[in-house]
XYZ file of C-alpha atoms in Angstrom:
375
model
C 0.000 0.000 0.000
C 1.853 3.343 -1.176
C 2.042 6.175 1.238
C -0.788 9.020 0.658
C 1.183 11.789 -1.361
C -0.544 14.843 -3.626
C 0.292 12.300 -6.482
C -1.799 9.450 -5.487
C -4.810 11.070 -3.867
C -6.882 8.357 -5.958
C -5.926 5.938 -4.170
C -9.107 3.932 -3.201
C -6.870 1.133 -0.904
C -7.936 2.802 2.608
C -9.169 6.219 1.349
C -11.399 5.947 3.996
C -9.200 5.282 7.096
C -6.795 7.806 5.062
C -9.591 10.679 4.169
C -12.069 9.829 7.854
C -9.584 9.096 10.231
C -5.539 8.711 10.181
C -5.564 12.599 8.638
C -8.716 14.302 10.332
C -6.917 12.771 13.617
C -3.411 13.789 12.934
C -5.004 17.556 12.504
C -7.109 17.153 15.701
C -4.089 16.279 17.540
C -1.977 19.103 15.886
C -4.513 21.324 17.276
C -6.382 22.152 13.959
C -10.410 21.331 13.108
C -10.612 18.614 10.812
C -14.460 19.311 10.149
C -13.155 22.733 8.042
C -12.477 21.061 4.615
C -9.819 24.192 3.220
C -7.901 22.936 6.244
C -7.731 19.636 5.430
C -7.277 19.887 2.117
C -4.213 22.476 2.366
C -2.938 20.267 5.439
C -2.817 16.598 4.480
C -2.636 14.499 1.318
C -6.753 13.676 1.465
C -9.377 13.381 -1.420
C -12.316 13.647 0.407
C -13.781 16.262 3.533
C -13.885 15.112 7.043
C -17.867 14.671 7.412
C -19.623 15.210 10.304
C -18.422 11.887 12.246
C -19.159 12.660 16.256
C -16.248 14.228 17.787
C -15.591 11.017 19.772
C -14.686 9.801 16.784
C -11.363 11.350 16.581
C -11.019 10.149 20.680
C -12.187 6.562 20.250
C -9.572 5.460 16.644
C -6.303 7.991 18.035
C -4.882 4.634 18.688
C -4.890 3.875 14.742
C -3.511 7.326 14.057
C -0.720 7.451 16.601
C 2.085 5.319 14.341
C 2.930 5.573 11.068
C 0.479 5.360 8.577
C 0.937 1.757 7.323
C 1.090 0.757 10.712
C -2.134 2.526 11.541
C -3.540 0.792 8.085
C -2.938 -2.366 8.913
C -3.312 -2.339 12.399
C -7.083 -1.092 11.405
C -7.666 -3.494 8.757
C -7.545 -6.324 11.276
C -9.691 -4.518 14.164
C -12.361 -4.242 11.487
C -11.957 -8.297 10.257
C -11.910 -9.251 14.082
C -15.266 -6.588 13.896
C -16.705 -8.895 11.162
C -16.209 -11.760 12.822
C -17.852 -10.586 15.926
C -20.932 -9.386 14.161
C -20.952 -12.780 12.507
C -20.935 -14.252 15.913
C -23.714 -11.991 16.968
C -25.543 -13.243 13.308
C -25.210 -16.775 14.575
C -26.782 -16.159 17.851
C -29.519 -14.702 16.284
C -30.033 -17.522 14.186
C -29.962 -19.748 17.201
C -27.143 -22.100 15.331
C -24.505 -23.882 16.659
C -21.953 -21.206 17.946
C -18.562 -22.202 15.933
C -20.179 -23.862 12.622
C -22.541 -20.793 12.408
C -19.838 -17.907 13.202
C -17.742 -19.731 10.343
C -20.272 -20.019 7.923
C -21.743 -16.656 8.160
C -18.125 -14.675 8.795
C -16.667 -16.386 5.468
C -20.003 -15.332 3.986
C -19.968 -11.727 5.002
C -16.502 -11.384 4.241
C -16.317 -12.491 1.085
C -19.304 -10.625 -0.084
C -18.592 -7.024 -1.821
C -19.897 -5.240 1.279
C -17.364 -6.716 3.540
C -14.516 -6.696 1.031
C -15.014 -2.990 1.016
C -14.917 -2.296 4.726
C -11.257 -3.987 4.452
C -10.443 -2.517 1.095
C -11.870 0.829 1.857
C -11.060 1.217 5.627
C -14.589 1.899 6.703
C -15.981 2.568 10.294
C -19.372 0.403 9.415
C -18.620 -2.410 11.210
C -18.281 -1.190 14.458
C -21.401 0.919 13.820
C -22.996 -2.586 12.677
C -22.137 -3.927 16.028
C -23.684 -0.996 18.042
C -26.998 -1.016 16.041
C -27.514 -4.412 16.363
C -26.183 -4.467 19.509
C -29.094 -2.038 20.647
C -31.508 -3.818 19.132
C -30.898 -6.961 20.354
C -30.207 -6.239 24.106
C -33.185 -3.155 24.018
C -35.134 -5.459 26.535
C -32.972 -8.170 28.203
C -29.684 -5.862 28.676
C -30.988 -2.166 28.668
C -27.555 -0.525 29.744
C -25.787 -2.362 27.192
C -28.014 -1.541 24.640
C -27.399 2.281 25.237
C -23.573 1.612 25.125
C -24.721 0.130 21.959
C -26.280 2.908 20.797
C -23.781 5.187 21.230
C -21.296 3.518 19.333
C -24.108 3.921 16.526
C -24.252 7.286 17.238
C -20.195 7.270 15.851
C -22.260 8.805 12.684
C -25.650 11.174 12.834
C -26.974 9.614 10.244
C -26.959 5.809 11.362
C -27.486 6.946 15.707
C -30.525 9.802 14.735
C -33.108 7.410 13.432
C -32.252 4.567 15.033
C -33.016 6.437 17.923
C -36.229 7.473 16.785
C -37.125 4.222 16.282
C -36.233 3.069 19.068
C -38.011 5.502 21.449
C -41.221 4.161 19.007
C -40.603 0.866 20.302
C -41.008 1.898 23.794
C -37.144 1.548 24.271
C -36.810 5.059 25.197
C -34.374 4.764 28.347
C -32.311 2.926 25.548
C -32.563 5.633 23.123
C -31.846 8.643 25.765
C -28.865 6.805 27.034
C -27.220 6.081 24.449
C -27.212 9.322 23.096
C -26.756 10.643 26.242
C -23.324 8.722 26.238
C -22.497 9.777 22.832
C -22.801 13.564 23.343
C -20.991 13.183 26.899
C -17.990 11.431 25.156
C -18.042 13.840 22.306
C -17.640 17.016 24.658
C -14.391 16.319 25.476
C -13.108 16.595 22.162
C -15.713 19.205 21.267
C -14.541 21.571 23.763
C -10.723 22.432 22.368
C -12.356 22.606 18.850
C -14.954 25.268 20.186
C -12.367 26.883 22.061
C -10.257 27.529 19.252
C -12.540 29.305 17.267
C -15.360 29.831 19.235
C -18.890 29.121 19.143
C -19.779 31.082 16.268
C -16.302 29.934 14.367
C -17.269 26.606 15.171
C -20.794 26.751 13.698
C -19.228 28.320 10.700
C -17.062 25.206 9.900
C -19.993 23.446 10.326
C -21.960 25.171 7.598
C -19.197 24.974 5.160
C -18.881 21.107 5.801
C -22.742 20.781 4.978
C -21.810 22.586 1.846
C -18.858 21.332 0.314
C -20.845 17.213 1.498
C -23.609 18.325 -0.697
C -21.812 19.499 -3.661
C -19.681 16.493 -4.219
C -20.064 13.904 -6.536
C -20.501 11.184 -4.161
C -22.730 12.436 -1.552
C -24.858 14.907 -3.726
C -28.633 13.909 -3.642
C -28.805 15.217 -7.284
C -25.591 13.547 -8.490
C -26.322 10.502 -11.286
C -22.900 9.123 -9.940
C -23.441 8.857 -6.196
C -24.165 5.509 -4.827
C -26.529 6.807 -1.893
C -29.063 4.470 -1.230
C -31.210 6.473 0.689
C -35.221 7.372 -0.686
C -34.554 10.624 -2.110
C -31.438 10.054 -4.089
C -32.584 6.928 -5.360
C -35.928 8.544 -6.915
C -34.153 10.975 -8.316
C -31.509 8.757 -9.788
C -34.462 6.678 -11.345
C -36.754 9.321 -12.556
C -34.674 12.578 -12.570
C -36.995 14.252 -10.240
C -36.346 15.913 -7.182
C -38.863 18.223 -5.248
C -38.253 20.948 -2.724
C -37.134 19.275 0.459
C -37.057 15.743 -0.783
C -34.300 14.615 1.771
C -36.310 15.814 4.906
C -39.614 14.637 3.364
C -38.701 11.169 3.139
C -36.540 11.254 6.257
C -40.095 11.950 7.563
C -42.574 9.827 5.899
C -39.958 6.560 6.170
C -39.285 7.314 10.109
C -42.835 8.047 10.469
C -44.440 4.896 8.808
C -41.965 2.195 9.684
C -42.326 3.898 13.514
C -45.827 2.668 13.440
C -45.441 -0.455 11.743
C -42.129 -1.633 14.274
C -44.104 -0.746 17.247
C -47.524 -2.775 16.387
C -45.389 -5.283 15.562
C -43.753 -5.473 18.897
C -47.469 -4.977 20.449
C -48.772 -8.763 18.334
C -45.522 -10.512 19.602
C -44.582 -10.957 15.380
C -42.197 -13.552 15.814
C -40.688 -13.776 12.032
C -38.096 -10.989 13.605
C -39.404 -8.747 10.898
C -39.681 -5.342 13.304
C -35.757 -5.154 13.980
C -35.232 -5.769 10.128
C -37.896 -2.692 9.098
C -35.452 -0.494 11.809
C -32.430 -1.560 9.894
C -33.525 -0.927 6.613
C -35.889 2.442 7.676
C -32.155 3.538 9.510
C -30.550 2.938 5.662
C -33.542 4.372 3.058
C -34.210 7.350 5.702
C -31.368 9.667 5.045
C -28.119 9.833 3.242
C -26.450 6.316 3.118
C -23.905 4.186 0.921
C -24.357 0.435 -0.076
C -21.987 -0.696 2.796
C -24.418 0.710 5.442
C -26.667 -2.145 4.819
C -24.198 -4.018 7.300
C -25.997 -3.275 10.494
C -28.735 -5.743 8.717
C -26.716 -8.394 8.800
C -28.254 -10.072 12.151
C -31.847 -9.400 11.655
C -31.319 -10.497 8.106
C -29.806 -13.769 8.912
C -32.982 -14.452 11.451
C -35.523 -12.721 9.385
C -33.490 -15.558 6.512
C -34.185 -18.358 8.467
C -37.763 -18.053 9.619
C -38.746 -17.040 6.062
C -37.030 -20.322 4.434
C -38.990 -22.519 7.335
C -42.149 -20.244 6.438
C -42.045 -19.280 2.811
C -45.002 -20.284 1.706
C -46.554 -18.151 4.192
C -44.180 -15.286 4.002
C -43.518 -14.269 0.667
C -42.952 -10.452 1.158
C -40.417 -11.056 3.836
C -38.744 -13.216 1.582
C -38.813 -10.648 -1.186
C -37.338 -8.096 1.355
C -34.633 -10.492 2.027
C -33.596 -11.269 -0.888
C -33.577 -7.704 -1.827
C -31.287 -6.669 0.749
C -28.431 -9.554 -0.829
C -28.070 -7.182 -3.885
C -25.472 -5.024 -2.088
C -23.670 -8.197 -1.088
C -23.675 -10.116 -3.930
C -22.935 -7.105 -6.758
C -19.582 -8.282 -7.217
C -17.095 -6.946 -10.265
C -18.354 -8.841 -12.982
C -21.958 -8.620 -12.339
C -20.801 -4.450 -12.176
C -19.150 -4.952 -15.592
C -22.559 -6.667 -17.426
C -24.664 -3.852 -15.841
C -22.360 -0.936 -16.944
C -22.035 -2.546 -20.564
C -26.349 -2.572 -20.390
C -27.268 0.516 -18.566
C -23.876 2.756 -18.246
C -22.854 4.027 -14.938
C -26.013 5.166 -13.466
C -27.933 1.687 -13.369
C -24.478 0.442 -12.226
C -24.459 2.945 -9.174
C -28.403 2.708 -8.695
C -29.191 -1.150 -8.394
C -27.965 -1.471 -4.855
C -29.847 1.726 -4.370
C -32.973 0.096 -5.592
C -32.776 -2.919 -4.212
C -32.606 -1.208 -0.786
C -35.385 0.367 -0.754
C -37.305 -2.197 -2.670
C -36.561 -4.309 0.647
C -37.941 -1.425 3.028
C -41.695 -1.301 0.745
C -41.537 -4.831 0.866
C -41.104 -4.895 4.409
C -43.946 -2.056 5.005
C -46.444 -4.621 3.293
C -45.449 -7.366 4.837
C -45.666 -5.960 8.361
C -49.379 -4.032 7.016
C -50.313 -7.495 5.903
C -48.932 -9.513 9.427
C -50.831 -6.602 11.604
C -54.329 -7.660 9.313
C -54.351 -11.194 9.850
C-alpha cells in the first residue's frame, strides 16, 4: 500500500481510514479542526472532507492514528476483520445455530461478499457501527444498559445513531434511546470543547456550515448527483426518474421514520415472531437519510434471522422473503456482475441497483408488516 502523497490522492486502498480518520486525527491532535475542509485539504494528502463523524470519533480510533500510517492501516484493517467476525458471531446467535459452525459459515459469507470486502479494502468505520446497532436492538429489553452503550457507538455517525433512535423511542425503548445518546454527546464534549475553544462558538458553527456545503456538492454524496451511490429514498428517486422536489431529503426522512415507527411498534405490540420489526429499523435507519451500499451491514443479524424463519415459512411469508432477498443485492454485486450492468445501462444503473434494491426491501417490508398486523 503506497504512502498518501498529492500524487496518489486516488488511491481507493484505505481512502477511507486515510480521508475519515488517520488525517482528520493527525489535525485534531496538531490542534487544527478537521471538520473545516480548506484545512484539510491544504494540510494533508486527502481526497475527500472530514464529514460530520461525532467528535468522539477522533477520541475513540487515536490509537490507529498514533504510528505511522501503514502501521495505523494495517493495524485497522484487522480490528475491522476481528469486527466482522464478531458481528458474525452476533448473526449466529440470532439464528440460534450452533456457535462455531454458524460464526464460520456466516463470517466467510460476510466477508467475502462485496460489502465486507469494502470495509477492508476501503477502511470503513461500518462495522463497528454494525455492532452498536444491532447491539441495541438486540439487548433493548434483556440488557438495557448495554443496549445504550450500543447505541452510542451507533451514534459514531448522525446519520446511522438519529433514526435509530427514533425508532427506538417508538418501540417503547426510550431509556435505551436517551442513554445512548446521552453517552455519545458526553464522550463527544471532550473533544468538542478544544475545537470550540479555538474558534469559538460562532467559528465553530461556521465550519460546520461549510462542511454541509462542500458534502452536498460532491459527486458522491450529492442527492442530485447521477454518480453517487446513496441508497437512501430521495437520491434513489431521483436517480431513477430525474426528479427531485423541494425538500425531498427531509420529506422522506419523515414519511420513512414516520411509517416504519408505526409499523415496528404494532409489531412489537402482536408478539410478530418472524423478527421482521428489527429488520424494518435496519432498513428504515438505511432508506431514511443519506447512506452508501456498505451501510446495509448493520442488517446483517436481523437479516440472517428474518433468513431463516422465512425459508422454514415461505409459503406463508412471501414479502419477507422478497425483502430479504432484496437486501443480498449489495452483497452479492460483485465486479463482474458491475461490468454486465455498466455494458447494459452505463454508470447510473451500475451505481443505482444497490440503491434500488434497498429500498425495494424497506416497501416490501412495510407490506409485509401491514399485511402480518391484518391477519
Amino acid at each position: 500500500m503506497p504512502l498518501p502523497g498529492p500524487g496518489n490522492l486516488a488511491e481507493e486502498r484505505m481512502q477511507d481510514f486515510r480521508d475519515a480518520l488517520y488525517f482528520p486525527i493527525r489535525e485534531f491532535l496538531a490542534g487544527g479542526n478537521p471538520y473545516d475542509p480548506a484545512v484539510m485539504f491544504a494540510h494533508w494528502p486527502v481526497r475527500q472532507n472530514f464529514n460530520l463523524y461525532q467528535p468522539y470519533h477522533l477520541l475513540l480510533h487515536m490509537p490507529f492514528a498514533l504510528p505511522g500510517y501503514r502501521v495505523g492501516a494495517v493495524a485497522f484493517a484487522l480490528a475491522s476483520l476481528v469486527l466482522l467476525v464478531v458481528l458474525a458471531v452476533m448473526a449466529a446467535g440470532r439464528v440460534r445455530a450452533p456457535w462455531v459452525l454458524g460464526t464460520v459459515v456466516v463470517a466467510a459469507l460476510l466477508v467475502t461478499s462485496q460489502v465486507g470486502k469494502a470495509q477492508l479494502y476501503v477502511g470503513q468505520v461500518n462495522p463497528l457501527l454494525a455492532i452498536g446497532a444491532a447491539g441495541a436492538l438486540s439487548a433493548r429489553t434483556s440488557h438495557p444498559r448495554w443496549a445504550a452503550l450500543a447505541l452510542a457507538l451507533a451514534w459514531l455517525k448522525p446519520q446511522f445513531g438519529l433514526p435509530l433512535a427514533v425508532l427506538l423511542c417508538a418501540r417503547g425503548s426510550w431509556r435505551v434511546a436517551l442513554g445512548g445518546t446521552g453517552i455519545a454527546a458526553g464522550a463527544s464534549l471532550v473533544a468538542l470543547v478544544p475545537l470550540v475553544a479555538r474558534d469559538g462558538i460562532g467559528g465553530f458553527l461556521e465550519v460546520i456550515s461549510r462542511n454541509l456545503e462542500h458534502a452536498s456538492q460532491t459527486a458522491y454524496g450529492a442527492v442530485d448527483s447521477m454518480t453517487a451511490q446513496r441508497v437512501d429514498v430521495a437520491a434513489v428517486v431521483f436517480r431513477v426518474t430525474g426528479w427531485l422536489p423541494p425538500a425531498a431529503e427531509v420529506l422522506a426522512l419523515v414519511a420513512v421514520l414516520a411509517i416504519s415507527a408505526v409499523l415496528v411498534r404494532r409489531l412489537d405490540r402482536v408478539q410478530d415472531d418472524t423478527g421482521a420489526a428489527d429488520l424494518l429499523t435496519c432498513v428504515a435507519v438505511v432508506v431514511a437519510v443519506v447512506h452508501q451500499p456498505g451501510d446495509v451491514l448493520i442488517a446483517v443479524p436481523a437479516m440472517a434471522a428474518a433468513a431463516v424463519v422465512w425459508w422454514r415459512r415461505r409459503r406463508e411469508l412471501r414479502w419477507l422473503g422478497v425483502a430479504v432477498v432484496a437486501l443480498v443485492v449489495p452483497f452479492a454485486h460483485l465486479h463482474f456482475v458491475d461490468t454486465v450492468i455498466r455494458e447494459l445501462g452505463g454508470v447510473r444503473a451500475s451505481v443505482t441497483v444497490d440503491g434500488v434494491a434497498v429500498v425495494l426491501a424497506w416497501v416490501a417490508l412495510v407490506v409485509f408488516a401491514r399485511s402480518r398486523l391484518r391477519a
